[in-house]
Protein backbone atom coordinates (compact mmCIF):
# COMPACT_ATOMS: atom_id res chain seq x y z
CA UNK A 1 0.00 0.00 0.00
CA UNK A 2 1.22 3.50 -0.71
CA UNK A 3 2.07 5.97 2.02
CA UNK A 4 3.24 9.54 2.38
CA UNK A 5 5.35 11.08 5.12
CA UNK A 6 5.62 14.78 5.74
CA UNK A 7 8.34 14.99 8.40
CA UNK A 8 7.67 18.60 9.40
CA UNK A 9 4.44 19.16 11.30
CA UNK A 10 4.94 22.91 11.55
CA UNK A 11 7.32 25.31 9.79
CA UNK A 12 7.76 29.01 10.43
CA UNK A 13 9.50 31.26 7.92
CA UNK A 14 9.89 35.01 7.59
CA UNK A 15 8.15 36.79 4.76
CA UNK A 16 10.48 36.98 1.78
CA UNK A 17 12.51 33.97 2.87
CA UNK A 18 12.74 30.77 0.86
CA UNK A 19 10.68 27.72 1.72
CA UNK A 20 11.11 23.99 1.37
CA UNK A 21 8.48 21.50 2.56
CA UNK A 22 9.53 17.88 2.64
CA UNK A 23 7.58 14.90 1.36
CA UNK A 24 8.63 11.26 1.20
CA UNK A 25 6.48 8.61 -0.40
CA UNK A 26 6.30 4.85 -0.59
CA UNK A 27 4.83 3.26 -3.70
CA UNK A 28 5.83 0.22 -5.71
CA UNK A 29 5.47 1.66 -9.19
CA UNK A 30 5.95 5.06 -10.77
CA UNK A 31 4.03 7.39 -8.50
CA UNK A 32 1.57 10.11 -9.30
CA UNK A 33 2.51 12.91 -6.88
CA UNK A 34 0.64 16.02 -5.84
CA UNK A 35 0.91 19.00 -3.56
CA UNK A 36 -2.27 20.64 -2.28
CA UNK A 37 -2.75 23.74 -0.15
CA UNK A 38 -5.57 24.31 2.33
CA UNK A 39 -6.22 27.82 3.58
CA UNK A 40 -8.10 28.16 6.88
CA UNK A 41 -11.75 27.18 6.51
CA UNK A 42 -11.29 26.21 2.87
CA UNK A 43 -11.08 23.06 0.80
CA UNK A 44 -7.86 21.78 -0.73
CA UNK A 45 -6.47 23.38 -3.89
CA UNK A 46 -4.01 21.68 -6.21
CA UNK A 47 -0.64 23.45 -6.36
CA UNK A 48 1.15 21.10 -8.74
CA UNK A 49 1.43 17.50 -9.88
CA UNK A 50 3.99 15.06 -11.21
CA UNK A 51 3.08 12.16 -13.48
CA UNK A 52 6.18 11.67 -15.64
CA UNK A 53 8.79 13.57 -17.61
CA UNK A 54 10.70 16.52 -16.27
CA UNK A 55 11.37 15.95 -12.58
CA UNK A 56 11.11 19.65 -11.76
CA UNK A 57 7.50 20.75 -11.99
CA UNK A 58 6.11 24.24 -11.78
CA UNK A 59 2.85 25.03 -10.11
CA UNK A 60 0.59 27.91 -9.26
CA UNK A 61 1.47 30.78 -6.91
CA UNK A 62 5.19 30.51 -7.67
CA UNK A 63 5.63 27.02 -6.20
CA UNK A 64 7.76 24.26 -7.67
CA UNK A 65 8.57 20.70 -6.66
CA UNK A 66 11.29 18.26 -7.56
CA UNK A 67 10.76 14.52 -7.91
CA UNK A 68 13.78 12.48 -6.79
CA UNK A 69 13.20 8.79 -7.36
CA UNK A 70 16.41 7.75 -5.60
CA UNK A 71 15.29 9.50 -2.43
CA UNK A 72 11.54 8.77 -2.82
CA UNK A 73 10.99 12.47 -2.29
CA UNK A 74 8.85 15.20 -3.78
CA UNK A 75 9.79 18.38 -1.92
CA UNK A 76 7.93 21.63 -2.44
CA UNK A 77 9.83 24.90 -2.78
CA UNK A 78 9.19 28.59 -3.13
CA UNK A 79 11.99 31.16 -3.44
CA UNK A 80 10.21 33.98 -1.59
CA UNK A 81 7.29 33.40 0.73
CA UNK A 82 4.39 35.84 0.99
CA UNK A 83 2.19 36.26 4.07
CA UNK A 84 -0.73 34.86 2.07
CA UNK A 85 1.11 31.53 1.76
CA UNK A 86 0.35 30.72 5.39
CA UNK A 87 -1.75 27.57 5.19
CA UNK A 88 -1.74 23.80 5.55
CA UNK A 89 0.15 21.92 2.84
CA UNK A 90 -0.55 18.33 1.89
CA UNK A 91 1.54 15.98 -0.21
CA UNK A 92 -0.31 13.08 -1.84
CA UNK A 93 0.52 9.98 -3.87
CA UNK A 94 -1.97 8.44 -6.29
CA UNK A 95 -2.15 4.88 -7.55
CA UNK A 96 -3.38 3.37 -10.81
CA UNK A 97 -6.85 2.86 -9.32
CA UNK A 98 -7.23 6.60 -8.84
CA UNK A 99 -6.88 6.49 -5.08
CA UNK A 100 -4.85 9.29 -3.49
CA UNK A 101 -3.19 8.88 -0.11
CA UNK A 102 -2.44 12.10 1.71
CA UNK A 103 0.32 12.94 4.14
CA UNK A 104 -0.54 14.36 7.54
CA UNK A 105 0.14 17.89 6.39
CA UNK A 106 2.60 20.67 7.24
CA UNK A 107 1.36 23.90 8.78
CA UNK A 108 3.18 26.92 7.40
CA UNK A 109 3.34 30.10 9.49
CA UNK A 110 4.76 33.25 7.90
CA UNK A 111 6.33 35.87 10.16
CA UNK A 112 6.11 39.50 9.08
CA UNK B 1 -19.58 29.29 -10.79
CA UNK B 2 -18.63 26.98 -7.95
CA UNK B 3 -16.91 23.87 -9.30
CA UNK B 4 -17.57 21.52 -6.37
CA UNK B 5 -20.24 22.56 -3.92
CA UNK B 6 -21.40 21.01 -0.67
CA UNK B 7 -24.43 21.62 1.50
CA UNK B 8 -24.70 22.36 4.29
CA UNK B 9 -21.48 24.13 5.25
CA UNK B 10 -22.13 23.59 8.95
CA UNK B 11 -24.15 20.84 10.60
CA UNK B 12 -24.72 20.60 14.33
CA UNK B 13 -26.74 17.66 15.57
CA UNK B 14 -27.20 15.34 18.51
CA UNK B 15 -25.96 11.80 18.97
CA UNK B 16 -28.23 9.19 17.46
CA UNK B 17 -29.63 11.43 14.73
CA UNK B 18 -29.45 10.72 11.00
CA UNK B 19 -28.09 13.39 8.65
CA UNK B 20 -27.13 13.85 5.02
CA UNK B 21 -24.53 15.95 3.24
CA UNK B 22 -24.92 16.75 -0.44
CA UNK B 23 -22.23 17.29 -3.05
CA UNK B 24 -22.47 18.49 -6.62
CA UNK B 25 -19.80 19.14 -9.23
CA UNK B 26 -20.20 21.00 -12.51
CA UNK B 27 -16.79 20.12 -13.95
CA UNK B 28 -18.00 17.18 -16.02
CA UNK B 29 -15.87 14.78 -13.96
CA UNK B 30 -16.77 11.11 -13.80
CA UNK B 31 -15.30 10.28 -10.39
CA UNK B 32 -16.29 11.67 -7.00
CA UNK B 33 -14.94 11.14 -3.49
CA UNK B 34 -15.73 11.65 0.16
CA UNK B 35 -12.95 12.43 2.63
CA UNK B 36 -12.99 12.90 6.40
CA UNK B 37 -10.64 15.43 7.99
CA UNK B 38 -10.32 15.11 11.75
CA UNK B 39 -9.38 17.74 14.31
CA UNK B 40 -5.68 17.15 13.67
CA UNK B 41 -6.30 17.85 9.97
CA UNK B 42 -5.54 14.27 8.95
CA UNK B 43 -7.32 13.58 5.66
CA UNK B 44 -8.65 10.08 4.98
CA UNK B 45 -10.55 8.83 1.97
CA UNK B 46 -13.89 7.20 2.73
CA UNK B 47 -15.51 6.44 -0.62
CA UNK B 48 -15.06 6.92 -4.33
CA UNK B 49 -17.61 6.60 -7.12
CA UNK B 50 -16.96 6.39 -10.84
CA UNK B 51 -19.99 6.94 -13.08
CA UNK B 52 -22.30 6.14 -10.18
CA UNK B 53 -20.48 2.93 -9.29
CA UNK B 54 -18.64 2.46 -6.00
CA UNK B 55 -14.94 1.85 -6.67
CA UNK B 56 -13.28 2.67 -3.33
CA UNK B 57 -14.76 1.81 0.01
CA UNK B 58 -12.32 2.22 2.85
CA UNK B 59 -12.91 0.82 6.31
CA UNK B 60 -15.88 2.97 7.20
CA UNK B 61 -18.72 2.01 9.57
CA UNK B 62 -21.91 0.79 7.91
CA UNK B 63 -23.64 3.82 9.35
CA UNK B 64 -22.12 5.79 6.48
CA UNK B 65 -23.85 5.24 3.15
CA UNK B 66 -22.92 7.14 0.01
CA UNK B 67 -25.38 7.54 -2.83
CA UNK B 68 -24.67 8.75 -6.34
CA UNK B 69 -27.87 9.50 -8.32
CA UNK B 70 -25.78 10.63 -11.30
CA UNK B 71 -22.15 11.32 -11.99
CA UNK B 72 -22.45 14.96 -10.96
CA UNK B 73 -23.77 14.21 -7.48
CA UNK B 74 -22.50 12.21 -4.53
CA UNK B 75 -24.38 12.40 -1.26
CA UNK B 76 -23.35 11.03 2.12
CA UNK B 77 -25.94 9.78 4.58
CA UNK B 78 -24.93 9.05 8.16
CA UNK B 79 -27.13 7.04 10.52
CA UNK B 80 -27.02 7.01 14.31
CA UNK B 81 -24.44 9.77 14.59
CA UNK B 82 -21.71 9.38 17.22
CA UNK B 83 -19.42 11.89 18.89
CA UNK B 84 -16.48 10.51 16.91
CA UNK B 85 -18.16 11.45 13.65
CA UNK B 86 -17.45 15.10 14.38
CA UNK B 87 -15.09 16.25 11.63
CA UNK B 88 -14.94 18.18 8.39
CA UNK B 89 -16.17 16.17 5.43
CA UNK B 90 -14.85 17.03 2.00
CA UNK B 91 -16.25 16.07 -1.34
CA UNK B 92 -13.90 15.97 -4.33
CA UNK B 93 -14.08 15.10 -8.00
CA UNK B 94 -11.74 14.20 -10.84
CA UNK B 95 -11.55 12.59 -14.24
CA UNK B 96 -10.70 8.95 -13.86
CA UNK B 97 -7.13 8.46 -14.94
CA UNK B 98 -6.00 12.01 -14.26
CA UNK B 99 -6.02 11.69 -10.49
CA UNK B 100 -5.79 15.38 -9.56
CA UNK B 101 -8.82 16.14 -7.48
CA UNK B 102 -10.92 19.23 -7.05
CA UNK B 103 -12.25 19.74 -3.57
CA UNK B 104 -15.40 21.27 -2.23
CA UNK B 105 -15.35 23.79 0.66
CA UNK B 106 -16.15 21.16 3.27
CA UNK B 107 -18.98 20.47 5.70
CA UNK B 108 -18.15 20.86 9.37
CA UNK B 109 -20.17 18.28 11.29
CA UNK B 110 -20.45 18.64 15.05
CA UNK B 111 -22.15 15.91 17.03
CA UNK B 112 -23.14 16.82 20.58
Coordinates of C-alpha atoms in Angstrom, one line a residue:
Chain A
X1 CA 0.0 0.0 0.0
X2 CA 1.2 3.5 -0.7
X3 CA 2.1 6.0 2.0
X4 CA 3.2 9.5 2.4
X5 CA 5.4 11.1 5.1
X6 CA 5.6 14.8 5.7
X7 CA 8.3 15.0 8.4
X8 CA 7.7 18.6 9.4
X9 CA 4.4 19.2 11.3
X10 CA 4.9 22.9 11.5
X11 CA 7.3 25.3 9.8
X12 CA 7.8 29.0 10.4
X13 CA 9.5 31.3 7.9
X14 CA 9.9 35.0 7.6
X15 CA 8.2 36.8 4.8
X16 CA 10.5 37.0 1.8
X17 CA 12.5 34.0 2.9
X18 CA 12.7 30.8 0.9
X19 CA 10.7 27.7 1.7
X20 CA 11.1 24.0 1.4
X21 CA 8.5 21.5 2.6
X22 CA 9.5 17.9 2.6
X23 CA 7.6 14.9 1.4
X24 CA 8.6 11.3 1.2
X25 CA 6.5 8.6 -0.4
X26 CA 6.3 4.9 -0.6
X27 CA 4.8 3.3 -3.7
X28 CA 5.8 0.2 -5.7
X29 CA 5.5 1.7 -9.2
X30 CA 6.0 5.1 -10.8
X31 CA 4.0 7.4 -8.5
X32 CA 1.6 10.1 -9.3
X33 CA 2.5 12.9 -6.9
X34 CA 0.6 16.0 -5.8
X35 CA 0.9 19.0 -3.6
X36 CA -2.3 20.6 -2.3
X37 CA -2.8 23.7 -0.2
X38 CA -5.6 24.3 2.3
X39 CA -6.2 27.8 3.6
X40 CA -8.1 28.2 6.9
X41 CA -11.7 27.2 6.5
X42 CA -11.3 26.2 2.9
X43 CA -11.1 23.1 0.8
X44 CA -7.9 21.8 -0.7
X45 CA -6.5 23.4 -3.9
X46 CA -4.0 21.7 -6.2
X47 CA -0.6 23.4 -6.4
X48 CA 1.2 21.1 -8.7
X49 CA 1.4 17.5 -9.9
X50 CA 4.0 15.1 -11.2
X51 CA 3.1 12.2 -13.5
X52 CA 6.2 11.7 -15.6
X53 CA 8.8 13.6 -17.6
X54 CA 10.7 16.5 -16.3
X55 CA 11.4 16.0 -12.6
X56 CA 11.1 19.6 -11.8
X57 CA 7.5 20.7 -12.0
X58 CA 6.1 24.2 -11.8
X59 CA 2.8 25.0 -10.1
X60 CA 0.6 27.9 -9.3
X61 CA 1.5 30.8 -6.9
X62 CA 5.2 30.5 -7.7
X63 CA 5.6 27.0 -6.2
X64 CA 7.8 24.3 -7.7
X65 CA 8.6 20.7 -6.7
X66 CA 11.3 18.3 -7.6
X67 CA 10.8 14.5 -7.9
X68 CA 13.8 12.5 -6.8
X69 CA 13.2 8.8 -7.4
X70 CA 16.4 7.8 -5.6
X71 CA 15.3 9.5 -2.4
X72 CA 11.5 8.8 -2.8
X73 CA 11.0 12.5 -2.3
X74 CA 8.9 15.2 -3.8
X75 CA 9.8 18.4 -1.9
X76 CA 7.9 21.6 -2.4
X77 CA 9.8 24.9 -2.8
X78 CA 9.2 28.6 -3.1
X79 CA 12.0 31.2 -3.4
X80 CA 10.2 34.0 -1.6
X81 CA 7.3 33.4 0.7
X82 CA 4.4 35.8 1.0
X83 CA 2.2 36.3 4.1
X84 CA -0.7 34.9 2.1
X85 CA 1.1 31.5 1.8
X86 CA 0.4 30.7 5.4
X87 CA -1.8 27.6 5.2
X88 CA -1.7 23.8 5.6
X89 CA 0.2 21.9 2.8
X90 CA -0.5 18.3 1.9
X91 CA 1.5 16.0 -0.2
X92 CA -0.3 13.1 -1.8
X93 CA 0.5 10.0 -3.9
X94 CA -2.0 8.4 -6.3
X95 CA -2.1 4.9 -7.6
X96 CA -3.4 3.4 -10.8
X97 CA -6.9 2.9 -9.3
X98 CA -7.2 6.6 -8.8
X99 CA -6.9 6.5 -5.1
X100 CA -4.9 9.3 -3.5
X101 CA -3.2 8.9 -0.1
X102 CA -2.4 12.1 1.7
X103 CA 0.3 12.9 4.1
X104 CA -0.5 14.4 7.5
X105 CA 0.1 17.9 6.4
X106 CA 2.6 20.7 7.2
X107 CA 1.4 23.9 8.8
X108 CA 3.2 26.9 7.4
X109 CA 3.3 30.1 9.5
X110 CA 4.8 33.3 7.9
X111 CA 6.3 35.9 10.2
X112 CA 6.1 39.5 9.1
Chain B
X1 CA -19.6 29.3 -10.8
X2 CA -18.6 27.0 -7.9
X3 CA -16.9 23.9 -9.3
X4 CA -17.6 21.5 -6.4
X5 CA -20.2 22.6 -3.9
X6 CA -21.4 21.0 -0.7
X7 CA -24.4 21.6 1.5
X8 CA -24.7 22.4 4.3
X9 CA -21.5 24.1 5.2
X10 CA -22.1 23.6 8.9
X11 CA -24.1 20.8 10.6
X12 CA -24.7 20.6 14.3
X13 CA -26.7 17.7 15.6
X14 CA -27.2 15.3 18.5
X15 CA -26.0 11.8 19.0
X16 CA -28.2 9.2 17.5
X17 CA -29.6 11.4 14.7
X18 CA -29.4 10.7 11.0
X19 CA -28.1 13.4 8.7
X20 CA -27.1 13.9 5.0
X21 CA -24.5 15.9 3.2
X22 CA -24.9 16.8 -0.4
X23 CA -22.2 17.3 -3.0
X24 CA -22.5 18.5 -6.6
X25 CA -19.8 19.1 -9.2
X26 CA -20.2 21.0 -12.5
X27 CA -16.8 20.1 -13.9
X28 CA -18.0 17.2 -16.0
X29 CA -15.9 14.8 -14.0
X30 CA -16.8 11.1 -13.8
X31 CA -15.3 10.3 -10.4
X32 CA -16.3 11.7 -7.0
X33 CA -14.9 11.1 -3.5
X34 CA -15.7 11.6 0.2
X35 CA -12.9 12.4 2.6
X36 CA -13.0 12.9 6.4
X37 CA -10.6 15.4 8.0
X38 CA -10.3 15.1 11.7
X39 CA -9.4 17.7 14.3
X40 CA -5.7 17.1 13.7
X41 CA -6.3 17.9 10.0
X42 CA -5.5 14.3 8.9
X43 CA -7.3 13.6 5.7
X44 CA -8.6 10.1 5.0
X45 CA -10.6 8.8 2.0
X46 CA -13.9 7.2 2.7
X47 CA -15.5 6.4 -0.6
X48 CA -15.1 6.9 -4.3
X49 CA -17.6 6.6 -7.1
X50 CA -17.0 6.4 -10.8
X51 CA -20.0 6.9 -13.1
X52 CA -22.3 6.1 -10.2
X53 CA -20.5 2.9 -9.3
X54 CA -18.6 2.5 -6.0
X55 CA -14.9 1.9 -6.7
X56 CA -13.3 2.7 -3.3
X57 CA -14.8 1.8 0.0
X58 CA -12.3 2.2 2.9
X59 CA -12.9 0.8 6.3
X60 CA -15.9 3.0 7.2
X61 CA -18.7 2.0 9.6
X62 CA -21.9 0.8 7.9
X63 CA -23.6 3.8 9.4
X64 CA -22.1 5.8 6.5
X65 CA -23.8 5.2 3.1
X66 CA -22.9 7.1 0.0
X67 CA -25.4 7.5 -2.8
X68 CA -24.7 8.8 -6.3
X69 CA -27.9 9.5 -8.3
X70 CA -25.8 10.6 -11.3
X71 CA -22.1 11.3 -12.0
X72 CA -22.5 15.0 -11.0
X73 CA -23.8 14.2 -7.5
X74 CA -22.5 12.2 -4.5
X75 CA -24.4 12.4 -1.3
X76 CA -23.4 11.0 2.1
X77 CA -25.9 9.8 4.6
X78 CA -24.9 9.0 8.2
X79 CA -27.1 7.0 10.5
X80 CA -27.0 7.0 14.3
X81 CA -24.4 9.8 14.6
X82 CA -21.7 9.4 17.2
X83 CA -19.4 11.9 18.9
X84 CA -16.5 10.5 16.9
X85 CA -18.2 11.5 13.7
X86 CA -17.4 15.1 14.4
X87 CA -15.1 16.3 11.6
X88 CA -14.9 18.2 8.4
X89 CA -16.2 16.2 5.4
X90 CA -14.8 17.0 2.0
X91 CA -16.2 16.1 -1.3
X92 CA -13.9 16.0 -4.3
X93 CA -14.1 15.1 -8.0
X94 CA -11.7 14.2 -10.8
X95 CA -11.5 12.6 -14.2
X96 CA -10.7 8.9 -13.9
X97 CA -7.1 8.5 -14.9
X98 CA -6.0 12.0 -14.3
X99 CA -6.0 11.7 -10.5
X100 CA -5.8 15.4 -9.6
X101 CA -8.8 16.1 -7.5
X102 CA -10.9 19.2 -7.1
X103 CA -12.3 19.7 -3.6
X104 CA -15.4 21.3 -2.2
X105 CA -15.3 23.8 0.7
X106 CA -16.1 21.2 3.3
X107 CA -19.0 20.5 5.7
X108 CA -18.2 20.9 9.4
X109 CA -20.2 18.3 11.3
X110 CA -20.5 18.6 15.0
X111 CA -22.2 15.9 17.0
X112 CA -23.1 16.8 20.6

